[in-house]
CSV table of N, CA and C in Angstrom, one decimal:
chain,number,residue,atom,x,y,z
M,205,UNK,N,13.9,-7.3,8.3
M,205,UNK,CA,13.4,-6.2,7.4
M,205,UNK,C,14.5,-5.5,6.7
M,206,UNK,N,14.3,-5.2,5.4
M,206,UNK,CA,15.3,-4.6,4.6
M,206,UNK,C,15.6,-3.2,5.2
M,207,UNK,N,16.9,-2.8,5.0
M,207,UNK,CA,17.3,-1.5,5.5
M,207,UNK,C,17.1,-0.4,4.5
M,208,UNK,N,16.1,0.4,4.7
M,208,UNK,CA,15.8,1.5,3.8
M,208,UNK,C,16.4,2.8,4.4
M,209,UNK,N,16.5,3.8,3.6
M,209,UNK,CA,17.0,5.1,4.1
M,209,UNK,C,16.1,5.5,5.3
M,210,UNK,N,16.7,6.1,6.3
M,210,UNK,CA,16.1,6.5,7.5
M,210,UNK,C,14.9,7.3,7.4
M,211,UNK,N,14.6,8.0,6.3
M,211,UNK,CA,13.5,8.9,6.2
M,211,UNK,C,12.2,8.3,5.9
M,212,UNK,N,12.2,7.0,5.5
M,212,UNK,CA,11.0,6.3,5.2
M,212,UNK,C,10.3,5.9,6.5
M,213,UNK,N,9.0,6.0,6.5
M,213,UNK,CA,8.2,5.5,7.7
M,213,UNK,C,7.9,4.0,7.5
M,214,UNK,N,8.5,3.2,8.3
M,214,UNK,CA,8.2,1.8,8.2
M,214,UNK,C,7.4,1.4,9.4
M,215,UNK,N,6.4,0.5,9.1
M,215,UNK,CA,5.5,0.0,10.2
M,215,UNK,C,5.4,-1.5,10.0
M,216,UNK,N,4.9,-2.1,11.0
M,216,UNK,CA,4.7,-3.6,11.0
M,216,UNK,C,3.2,-3.8,10.6
M,217,UNK,N,2.9,-5.0,10.2
M,217,UNK,CA,1.5,-5.4,9.9
M,217,UNK,C,0.6,-5.0,11.1
M,218,UNK,N,1.0,-5.4,12.3
M,218,UNK,CA,0.2,-5.1,13.5
M,218,UNK,C,-0.1,-3.6,13.6
M,219,UNK,N,1.0,-2.8,13.5
M,219,UNK,CA,0.8,-1.4,13.6
M,219,UNK,C,-0.2,-0.8,12.6
M,220,UNK,N,-0.1,-1.2,11.4
M,220,UNK,CA,-1.0,-0.8,10.3
M,220,UNK,C,-2.5,-1.2,10.6
M,221,UNK,N,-2.6,-2.5,11.1
M,221,UNK,CA,-3.9,-3.0,11.4
M,221,UNK,C,-4.6,-2.1,12.5
M,222,UNK,N,-3.8,-1.7,13.5
M,222,UNK,CA,-4.2,-0.9,14.6
M,222,UNK,C,-4.6,0.5,14.0
M,223,UNK,N,-3.8,1.0,13.1
M,223,UNK,CA,-4.1,2.3,12.5
M,223,UNK,C,-5.4,2.3,11.7
M,224,UNK,N,-5.7,1.2,11.0
M,224,UNK,CA,-6.9,1.1,10.3
M,224,UNK,C,-8.1,1.0,11.3
M,225,UNK,N,-7.9,0.3,12.3
M,225,UNK,CA,-9.0,0.2,13.3
M,225,UNK,C,-9.3,1.6,14.0
M,226,UNK,N,-8.2,2.4,14.2
M,226,UNK,CA,-8.4,3.7,14.8
M,226,UNK,C,-8.7,4.8,13.8
M,227,UNK,N,-8.7,4.4,12.5
M,227,UNK,CA,-8.9,5.3,11.4
M,227,UNK,C,-7.9,6.4,11.4
M,228,UNK,N,-6.7,6.1,11.7
M,228,UNK,CA,-5.5,7.0,11.7
M,228,UNK,C,-4.6,6.6,10.6
M,229,UNK,N,-5.0,7.0,9.4
M,229,UNK,CA,-4.3,6.5,8.2
M,229,UNK,C,-3.4,7.5,7.5
M,230,UNK,N,-2.4,7.0,6.9
M,230,UNK,CA,-1.5,7.8,6.0
M,230,UNK,C,-2.1,7.8,4.6
M,231,UNK,N,-1.7,8.7,3.8
M,231,UNK,CA,-2.3,8.7,2.4
M,231,UNK,C,-1.8,7.7,1.5
M,232,UNK,N,-0.6,7.1,1.7
M,232,UNK,CA,0.0,6.2,0.8
M,232,UNK,C,0.6,5.0,1.6
M,233,UNK,N,0.4,3.8,1.1
M,233,UNK,CA,1.0,2.6,1.7
M,233,UNK,C,1.7,1.8,0.6
M,234,UNK,N,2.8,1.2,0.9
M,234,UNK,CA,3.5,0.3,0.1
M,234,UNK,C,3.7,-1.0,0.9
M,235,UNK,N,2.9,-2.1,0.5
M,235,UNK,CA,3.0,-3.4,1.2
M,235,UNK,C,3.8,-4.3,0.3
M,236,UNK,N,4.9,-4.8,0.8
M,236,UNK,CA,5.7,-5.7,-0.1
M,236,UNK,C,6.4,-6.7,0.8
M,237,UNK,N,6.8,-7.8,0.1
M,237,UNK,CA,7.5,-8.9,0.8
M,237,UNK,C,7.3,-10.2,0.3
M,238,UNK,N,8.0,-11.2,0.9
M,238,UNK,CA,7.9,-12.6,0.5
M,238,UNK,C,6.8,-13.3,1.3
M,239,UNK,N,6.4,-12.8,2.4
M,239,UNK,CA,5.3,-13.4,3.2
M,239,UNK,C,4.0,-12.9,2.7
M,240,UNK,N,3.4,-13.6,1.8
M,240,UNK,CA,2.1,-13.1,1.2
M,240,UNK,C,1.0,-13.1,2.2
M,241,UNK,N,1.0,-13.9,3.2
M,241,UNK,CA,-0.1,-13.9,4.2
M,241,UNK,C,-0.3,-12.5,4.8
M,242,UNK,N,0.7,-11.8,5.2
M,242,UNK,CA,0.6,-10.5,5.8
M,242,UNK,C,0.2,-9.4,4.8
M,243,UNK,N,0.6,-9.5,3.6
M,243,UNK,CA,0.2,-8.6,2.5
M,243,UNK,C,-1.3,-8.8,2.3
M,244,UNK,N,-1.7,-10.0,2.2
M,244,UNK,CA,-3.2,-10.3,2.0
M,244,UNK,C,-4.0,-9.8,3.2
M,245,UNK,N,-3.5,-10.0,4.4
M,245,UNK,CA,-4.2,-9.7,5.6
M,245,UNK,C,-4.4,-8.1,5.6
M,246,UNK,N,-3.4,-7.4,5.3
M,246,UNK,CA,-3.5,-5.9,5.2
M,246,UNK,C,-4.4,-5.5,4.1
M,247,UNK,N,-4.3,-6.1,3.0
M,247,UNK,CA,-5.1,-5.7,1.8
M,247,UNK,C,-6.6,-5.9,2.2
M,248,UNK,N,-6.9,-7.1,2.8
M,248,UNK,CA,-8.3,-7.3,3.2
M,248,UNK,C,-8.8,-6.3,4.2
M,249,UNK,N,-7.9,-5.9,5.1
M,249,UNK,CA,-8.3,-4.9,6.1
M,249,UNK,C,-8.5,-3.5,5.5
M,250,UNK,N,-7.7,-3.2,4.5
M,250,UNK,CA,-8.0,-1.9,3.8
M,250,UNK,C,-9.3,-2.0,3.0
M,251,UNK,N,-9.6,-3.2,2.4
M,251,UNK,CA,-10.8,-3.3,1.7
M,251,UNK,C,-12.1,-3.3,2.6
M,252,UNK,N,-11.9,-3.9,3.7
M,252,UNK,CA,-13.1,-4.1,4.6
M,252,UNK,C,-13.3,-3.0,5.7
M,253,UNK,N,-12.2,-2.4,6.1
M,253,UNK,CA,-12.2,-1.6,7.3
M,253,UNK,C,-12.3,-0.1,7.2
M,254,UNK,N,-12.3,0.4,6.0
M,254,UNK,CA,-12.3,1.9,5.9
M,254,UNK,C,-13.6,2.4,5.5
M,255,UNK,N,-14.2,1.9,4.5
M,255,UNK,CA,-15.5,2.4,4.0
M,255,UNK,C,-16.6,1.5,4.4
M,256,UNK,N,-17.8,2.1,4.5
M,256,UNK,CA,-19.0,1.2,4.8
M,256,UNK,C,-19.4,0.6,3.4
M,257,UNK,N,-20.2,-0.4,3.5
M,257,UNK,CA,-20.6,-1.2,2.3
M,257,UNK,C,-21.3,-0.2,1.3
M,258,UNK,N,-22.1,0.7,1.7
M,258,UNK,CA,-22.8,1.6,0.7
M,258,UNK,C,-21.8,2.6,0.1
M,259,UNK,N,-20.7,2.9,0.7
M,259,UNK,CA,-19.7,3.8,0.2
M,259,UNK,C,-18.7,3.2,-0.8
M,260,UNK,N,-18.6,1.9,-0.7
M,260,UNK,CA,-17.6,1.2,-1.5
M,260,UNK,C,-17.8,1.2,-3.0
M,261,UNK,N,-19.0,1.2,-3.4
M,261,UNK,CA,-19.3,1.1,-4.9
M,261,UNK,C,-18.8,2.3,-5.7
M,262,UNK,N,-18.8,3.5,-5.0
M,262,UNK,CA,-18.3,4.7,-5.7
M,262,UNK,C,-16.9,5.1,-5.2
M,263,UNK,N,-16.4,4.5,-4.2
M,263,UNK,CA,-15.2,5.1,-3.5
M,263,UNK,C,-14.1,4.0,-3.3
M,264,UNK,N,-14.2,2.8,-3.7
M,264,UNK,CA,-13.2,1.8,-3.5
M,264,UNK,C,-12.9,1.2,-4.9
M,265,UNK,N,-11.6,1.2,-5.2
M,265,UNK,CA,-11.2,0.6,-6.5
M,265,UNK,C,-10.0,-0.3,-6.3
M,266,UNK,N,-10.1,-1.5,-6.9
M,266,UNK,CA,-9.0,-2.4,-6.9
M,266,UNK,C,-8.5,-2.5,-8.3
M,267,UNK,N,-7.2,-2.0,-8.5
M,267,UNK,CA,-6.6,-2.0,-9.8
M,267,UNK,C,-5.5,-3.0,-9.8
M,268,UNK,N,-5.1,-3.4,-11.0
M,268,UNK,CA,-3.9,-4.3,-11.2
M,268,UNK,C,-2.8,-3.6,-12.0
M,269,UNK,N,-1.6,-3.6,-11.4
M,269,UNK,CA,-0.5,-2.9,-12.0
M,269,UNK,C,-0.3,-3.3,-13.5
M,270,UNK,N,-0.5,-4.5,-13.8
M,270,UNK,CA,-0.3,-4.9,-15.2
M,270,UNK,C,-1.2,-4.3,-16.2
M,271,UNK,N,-2.4,-3.8,-15.7
M,271,UNK,CA,-3.4,-3.2,-16.5
M,271,UNK,C,-3.4,-1.6,-16.5
M,272,UNK,N,-2.5,-1.0,-15.7
M,272,UNK,CA,-2.5,0.4,-15.4
M,272,UNK,C,-1.1,1.0,-15.8
M,273,UNK,N,-1.1,2.3,-15.9
M,273,UNK,CA,0.1,3.1,-15.9
M,273,UNK,C,0.1,3.9,-14.6
M,274,UNK,N,1.3,4.4,-14.2
M,274,UNK,CA,1.3,5.1,-12.9
M,274,UNK,C,0.5,6.4,-13.1
M,275,UNK,N,0.5,7.0,-14.3
M,275,UNK,CA,-0.4,8.2,-14.5
M,275,UNK,C,-1.9,7.9,-14.3
M,276,UNK,N,-2.3,6.7,-14.7
M,276,UNK,CA,-3.7,6.3,-14.5
M,276,UNK,C,-4.0,6.1,-13.1
M,277,UNK,N,-3.1,5.5,-12.3
M,277,UNK,CA,-3.3,5.3,-10.9
M,277,UNK,C,-3.4,6.6,-10.2
M,278,UNK,N,-2.5,7.5,-10.6
M,278,UNK,CA,-2.5,8.9,-10.0
M,278,UNK,C,-3.8,9.6,-10.3
M,279,UNK,N,-4.3,9.4,-11.5
M,279,UNK,CA,-5.6,10.0,-11.9
M,279,UNK,C,-6.7,9.5,-11.0
M,280,UNK,N,-6.8,8.2,-10.7
M,280,UNK,CA,-7.7,7.7,-9.8
M,280,UNK,C,-7.6,8.3,-8.4
M,281,UNK,N,-6.3,8.4,-8.0
M,281,UNK,CA,-6.0,8.9,-6.6
M,281,UNK,C,-6.4,10.4,-6.5
M,282,UNK,N,-6.3,11.2,-7.6
M,282,UNK,CA,-6.6,12.6,-7.5
M,282,UNK,C,-8.1,12.9,-7.5
M,283,UNK,N,-8.9,11.9,-7.8
M,283,UNK,CA,-10.4,12.2,-7.7
M,283,UNK,C,-10.8,12.4,-6.3
M,284,UNK,N,-12.0,13.0,-6.1
M,284,UNK,CA,-12.5,13.2,-4.8
M,284,UNK,C,-13.6,12.1,-4.5
M,285,UNK,N,-13.8,11.7,-3.3
M,285,UNK,CA,-14.8,10.7,-3.0
M,285,UNK,C,-16.2,11.2,-3.2
M,286,UNK,N,-17.1,10.3,-3.5
M,286,UNK,CA,-18.5,10.6,-3.7
M,286,UNK,C,-19.3,10.2,-2.5
M,287,UNK,N,-19.9,11.2,-1.8
M,287,UNK,CA,-20.8,10.9,-0.7
M,287,UNK,C,-20.1,10.1,0.4
M,288,UNK,N,-18.8,10.4,0.6
M,288,UNK,CA,-18.0,9.8,1.6
M,288,UNK,C,-16.8,10.7,1.9
M,289,UNK,N,-16.2,10.5,3.1
M,289,UNK,CA,-15.0,11.3,3.4
M,289,UNK,C,-13.7,10.8,2.7
M,290,UNK,N,-13.7,9.5,2.4
M,290,UNK,CA,-12.4,8.9,1.9
M,290,UNK,C,-12.8,8.1,0.7
M,291,UNK,N,-11.7,7.8,-0.1
M,291,UNK,CA,-11.8,6.8,-1.1
M,291,UNK,C,-10.6,5.9,-0.9
M,292,UNK,N,-10.7,4.6,-1.3
M,292,UNK,CA,-9.6,3.7,-1.1
M,292,UNK,C,-9.2,3.1,-2.5
M,293,UNK,N,-8.0,3.2,-2.8
M,293,UNK,CA,-7.5,2.7,-4.1
M,293,UNK,C,-6.4,1.7,-3.8
M,294,UNK,N,-6.6,0.4,-4.2
M,294,UNK,CA,-5.7,-0.7,-3.9
M,294,UNK,C,-5.1,-1.1,-5.3
M,295,UNK,N,-3.8,-1.0,-5.4
M,295,UNK,CA,-3.1,-1.4,-6.6
M,295,UNK,C,-2.4,-2.7,-6.4
M,296,UNK,N,-2.9,-3.8,-6.9
M,296,UNK,CA,-2.3,-5.1,-6.7
M,296,UNK,C,-1.3,-5.3,-7.8
M,297,UNK,N,-0.4,-6.2,-7.6
M,297,UNK,CA,0.7,-6.5,-8.6
M,297,UNK,C,1.4,-5.3,-9.1
M,298,UNK,N,1.7,-4.4,-8.1
M,298,UNK,CA,2.3,-3.1,-8.5
M,298,UNK,C,3.7,-3.2,-9.0
M,299,UNK,N,4.3,-4.4,-8.9
M,299,UNK,CA,5.7,-4.5,-9.5
M,299,UNK,C,5.7,-4.1,-10.9
M,300,UNK,N,4.6,-4.4,-11.6
M,300,UNK,CA,4.6,-4.0,-13.1
M,300,UNK,C,4.7,-2.5,-13.2
M,301,UNK,N,4.2,-1.7,-12.2
M,301,UNK,CA,4.3,-0.3,-12.3
M,301,UNK,C,5.7,0.2,-12.0
M,302,UNK,N,6.4,-0.5,-11.2
M,302,UNK,CA,7.8,-0.1,-10.9
M,302,UNK,C,8.6,-0.1,-12.2
M,303,UNK,N,8.4,-1.1,-13.1
M,303,UNK,CA,9.1,-1.1,-14.3
M,303,UNK,C,8.8,0.1,-15.2
M,304,UNK,N,7.5,0.6,-15.1
M,304,UNK,CA,7.1,1.7,-15.9
M,304,UNK,C,7.7,3.0,-15.4
M,305,UNK,N,8.2,3.0,-14.1
M,305,UNK,CA,8.8,4.3,-13.6
M,305,UNK,C,10.1,4.6,-14.2
M,306,UNK,N,10.6,3.8,-15.1
M,306,UNK,CA,11.8,4.1,-15.9
M,306,UNK,C,11.5,5.2,-16.9
M,307,UNK,N,10.2,5.4,-17.3
M,307,UNK,CA,9.8,6.4,-18.1
M,307,UNK,C,9.7,7.7,-17.3
M,308,UNK,N,10.2,8.8,-17.9
M,308,UNK,CA,10.3,10.0,-17.1
M,308,UNK,C,8.9,10.6,-16.7
M,309,UNK,N,7.9,10.5,-17.6
M,309,UNK,CA,6.6,11.1,-17.3
M,309,UNK,C,5.9,10.2,-16.2
M,310,UNK,N,6.1,8.9,-16.2
M,310,UNK,CA,5.5,8.0,-15.2
M,310,UNK,C,6.1,8.3,-13.8
M,311,UNK,N,7.4,8.5,-13.8
M,311,UNK,CA,8.1,8.8,-12.5
M,311,UNK,C,7.7,10.2,-12.0
M,312,UNK,N,7.6,11.1,-12.9
M,312,UNK,CA,7.2,12.5,-12.5
M,312,UNK,C,5.8,12.4,-11.9
M,313,UNK,N,4.8,11.7,-12.5
M,313,UNK,CA,3.5,11.6,-12.0
M,313,UNK,C,3.5,11.0,-10.6
M,314,UNK,N,4.3,10.0,-10.4
M,314,UNK,CA,4.3,9.3,-9.1
M,314,UNK,C,5.0,10.3,-8.0
M,315,UNK,N,6.1,10.9,-8.4
M,315,UNK,CA,6.8,11.8,-7.5
M,315,UNK,C,5.9,13.0,-7.1
M,316,UNK,N,5.2,13.5,-8.1
M,316,UNK,CA,4.3,14.7,-7.8
M,316,UNK,C,3.2,14.3,-6.8
M,317,UNK,N,2.6,13.1,-7.1
M,317,UNK,CA,1.5,12.6,-6.2
M,317,UNK,C,2.0,12.4,-4.8
M,318,UNK,N,3.2,11.7,-4.7
M,318,UNK,CA,3.7,11.4,-3.3
M,318,UNK,C,4.1,12.7,-2.6
M,319,UNK,N,4.5,13.7,-3.3
M,319,UNK,CA,4.8,15.0,-2.6
M,319,UNK,C,3.6,15.7,-2.2
M,320,UNK,N,2.5,15.6,-2.9
M,320,UNK,CA,1.2,16.3,-2.6
M,320,UNK,C,0.0,15.3,-2.8
M,321,UNK,N,-0.1,14.3,-1.9
M,321,UNK,CA,-1.2,13.4,-2.0
M,321,UNK,C,-2.6,14.0,-1.7
M,322,UNK,N,-3.6,13.5,-2.3
M,322,UNK,CA,-5.0,13.9,-2.0
M,322,UNK,C,-5.3,13.4,-0.6
M,323,UNK,N,-5.7,14.3,0.3
M,323,UNK,CA,-5.9,13.9,1.7
M,323,UNK,C,-7.1,13.0,1.8
M,324,UNK,N,-8.0,13.0,0.9
M,324,UNK,CA,-9.2,12.1,1.0
M,324,UNK,C,-9.0,10.7,0.4
M,325,UNK,N,-7.8,10.5,-0.1
M,325,UNK,CA,-7.5,9.2,-0.8
M,325,UNK,C,-6.5,8.4,0.1
M,326,UNK,N,-6.8,7.1,0.2
M,326,UNK,CA,-5.9,6.1,0.8
M,326,UNK,C,-5.4,5.3,-0.4
M,327,UNK,N,-4.2,5.4,-0.8
M,327,UNK,CA,-3.6,4.7,-1.9
M,327,UNK,C,-2.7,3.6,-1.4
M,328,UNK,N,-3.0,2.3,-1.8
M,328,UNK,CA,-2.2,1.2,-1.3
M,328,UNK,C,-1.6,0.4,-2.5
M,329,UNK,N,-0.3,0.3,-2.5
M,329,UNK,CA,0.4,-0.5,-3.5
M,329,UNK,C,0.8,-1.9,-2.8
M,330,UNK,N,0.5,-3.0,-3.5
M,330,UNK,CA,0.9,-4.3,-3.0
M,330,UNK,C,1.8,-5.0,-4.0
M,331,UNK,N,2.9,-5.5,-3.5
M,331,UNK,CA,3.9,-6.3,-4.3
M,331,UNK,C,4.3,-7.5,-3.5
M,332,UNK,N,4.1,-8.7,-4.1
M,332,UNK,CA,4.4,-9.9,-3.4
M,332,UNK,C,5.8,-10.3,-3.7
M,333,UNK,N,6.7,-9.4,-3.5
M,333,UNK,CA,8.1,-9.6,-3.6
M,333,UNK,C,8.8,-8.6,-2.7
M,334,UNK,N,9.9,-8.9,-2.1
M,334,UNK,CA,10.6,-8.0,-1.2
M,334,UNK,C,11.5,-7.0,-2.1
M,335,UNK,N,11.2,-5.7,-1.9
M,335,UNK,CA,12.0,-4.7,-2.6
M,335,UNK,C,13.3,-4.4,-1.9
M,336,UNK,N,14.2,-3.9,-2.7
M,336,UNK,CA,15.5,-3.5,-2.2
M,336,UNK,C,15.5,-2.0,-2.0
M,337,UNK,N,16.5,-1.4,-1.4
M,337,UNK,CA,16.5,0.0,-1.2
M,337,UNK,C,16.8,0.7,-2.5
M,338,UNK,N,17.0,0.0,-3.6
M,338,UNK,CA,17.2,0.6,-4.9
M,338,UNK,C,15.9,0.8,-5.7
M,339,UNK,N,14.8,0.3,-5.1
M,339,UNK,CA,13.5,0.4,-5.8
M,339,UNK,C,13.1,1.8,-6.0
M,340,UNK,N,12.6,2.1,-7.2
M,340,UNK,CA,12.1,3.4,-7.6
M,340,UNK,C,10.8,3.8,-6.9
M,341,UNK,N,10.2,2.8,-6.3
M,341,UNK,CA,8.9,3.1,-5.6
M,341,UNK,C,9.2,3.8,-4.2
M,342,UNK,N,10.4,3.5,-3.6
M,342,UNK,CA,10.6,3.9,-2.2
M,342,UNK,C,10.9,5.4,-2.0
M,343,UNK,N,11.8,5.9,-2.7
M,343,UNK,CA,12.3,7.3,-2.5
M,343,UNK,C,11.1,8.3,-2.5
M,344,UNK,N,10.2,8.3,-3.5
M,344,UNK,CA,9.1,9.3,-3.5
M,344,UNK,C,8.2,9.2,-2.3
M,345,UNK,N,8.1,8.1,-1.6
M,345,UNK,CA,7.2,7.9,-0.5
M,345,UNK,C,7.7,8.5,0.8
M,346,UNK,N,8.9,9.1,0.8
M,346,UNK,CA,9.6,9.6,2.0
M,346,UNK,C,8.7,10.5,2.8
M,347,UNK,N,8.0,11.5,2.2
M,347,UNK,CA,7.2,12.5,2.9
M,347,UNK,C,5.9,12.0,3.5
M,348,UNK,N,5.2,11.2,2.7
M,348,UNK,CA,3.8,10.9,3.1
M,348,UNK,C,3.5,9.4,3.0
M,349,UNK,N,4.4,8.5,2.8
M,349,UNK,CA,4.1,7.1,2.7
M,349,UNK,C,4.5,6.2,3.8
M,350,UNK,N,3.9,5.1,4.0
M,350,UNK,CA,4.2,4.1,4.9
M,350,UNK,C,4.6,2.8,4.2
M,351,UNK,N,5.7,2.3,4.6
M,351,UNK,CA,6.2,1.0,4.0
M,351,UNK,C,6.1,-0.1,5.0
M,352,UNK,N,5.5,-1.2,4.5
M,352,UNK,CA,5.4,-2.4,5.3
M,352,UNK,C,6.1,-3.5,4.6
M,353,UNK,N,7.2,-4.0,5.2
M,353,UNK,CA,8.0,-5.1,4.5
M,353,UNK,C,7.6,-6.4,5.2
M,354,UNK,N,7.1,-7.3,4.5
M,354,UNK,CA,6.6,-8.6,5.0
M,354,UNK,C,7.7,-9.7,4.7
M,355,UNK,N,8.6,-9.9,5.6
M,355,UNK,CA,9.6,-10.9,5.4
M,355,UNK,C,9.1,-12.3,5.7
M,356,UNK,N,9.6,-13.2,5.0
M,356,UNK,CA,9.2,-14.6,5.2
M,356,UNK,C,9.6,-15.1,6.6
M,357,UNK,N,8.6,-15.8,7.3
M,357,UNK,CA,8.9,-16.3,8.6
M,357,UNK,C,9.7,-17.5,8.5
M,358,UNK,N,10.8,-17.5,9.2
M,358,UNK,CA,11.7,-18.7,9.1
M,358,UNK,C,11.0,-19.9,9.8
M,359,UNK,N,11.4,-21.1,9.3
M,359,UNK,CA,10.7,-22.3,9.8
M,359,UNK,C,10.8,-22.5,11.3
M,360,UNK,N,11.9,-22.1,11.9
M,360,UNK,CA,12.1,-22.2,13.4
M,360,UNK,C,11.2,-21.3,14.2
M,361,UNK,N,10.6,-20.2,13.5
M,361,UNK,CA,9.8,-19.3,14.3
M,361,UNK,C,8.3,-19.4,13.9
M,362,UNK,N,7.9,-20.3,13.1
M,362,UNK,CA,6.5,-20.4,12.7
M,362,UNK,C,5.7,-20.8,13.9
M,363,UNK,N,6.2,-21.7,14.8
M,363,UNK,CA,5.4,-22.1,15.9
M,363,UNK,C,5.1,-21.0,16.9
M,364,UNK,N,6.1,-20.1,17.1
M,364,UNK,CA,5.9,-19.0,18.0
M,364,UNK,C,5.0,-18.0,17.4
M,365,UNK,N,5.1,-17.7,16.1
M,365,UNK,CA,4.2,-16.8,15.4
M,365,UNK,C,2.8,-17.4,15.5
M,366,UNK,N,2.6,-18.6,15.2
M,366,UNK,CA,1.3,-19.2,15.2
M,366,UNK,C,0.6,-19.1,16.6
M,367,UNK,N,1.4,-19.4,17.6
M,367,UNK,CA,0.9,-19.3,19.0
M,367,UNK,C,0.4,-17.9,19.3
M,368,UNK,N,1.2,-16.8,18.9
M,368,UNK,CA,0.8,-15.5,19.1
M,368,UNK,C,-0.4,-15.1,18.3
M,369,UNK,N,-0.4,-15.6,17.0
M,369,UNK,CA,-1.5,-15.2,16.1
M,369,UNK,C,-2.9,-15.8,16.6
M,370,UNK,N,-2.8,-17.1,17.1
M,370,UNK,CA,-4.0,-17.7,17.6
M,370,UNK,C,-4.4,-17.4,19.0
M,371,UNK,N,-3.4,-16.9,19.8
M,371,UNK,CA,-3.5,-16.6,21.2
M,371,UNK,C,-4.2,-15.4,21.5
């Protein structure tokens, strides 16, 4: 797992899956890494495990980073849910948004949201690449975010992982 500054809350895929099951959620998640299986597994769990089917149409949004600005993502996140306690916003391909954080107003929108997230929103960013500690997405998440780094499983450990996963 990459070594991030000690103030970031890092969790494993298994820990986040348990949190989803217990409905003990943080307001912001950053899922990144080279092992796409775990990112997809968590994304599916966020999509399926938080809202009921009748709540999803008004309160669950899947956005794509290439089609959004950080300000538009924050605008979605600042909304309040309709006829539900929570809303879920999943931003796929969020690496495109990291490049936008070079703009001062985009970075400010992200920092402001991370400092004061909407309690009724679960905001999930997914990146299918492993970030370094220099990523502009990491520092603002310090107070309210959870980072899950999904590192590629080495060939010699696939058998053990598969046994645990199927067992």
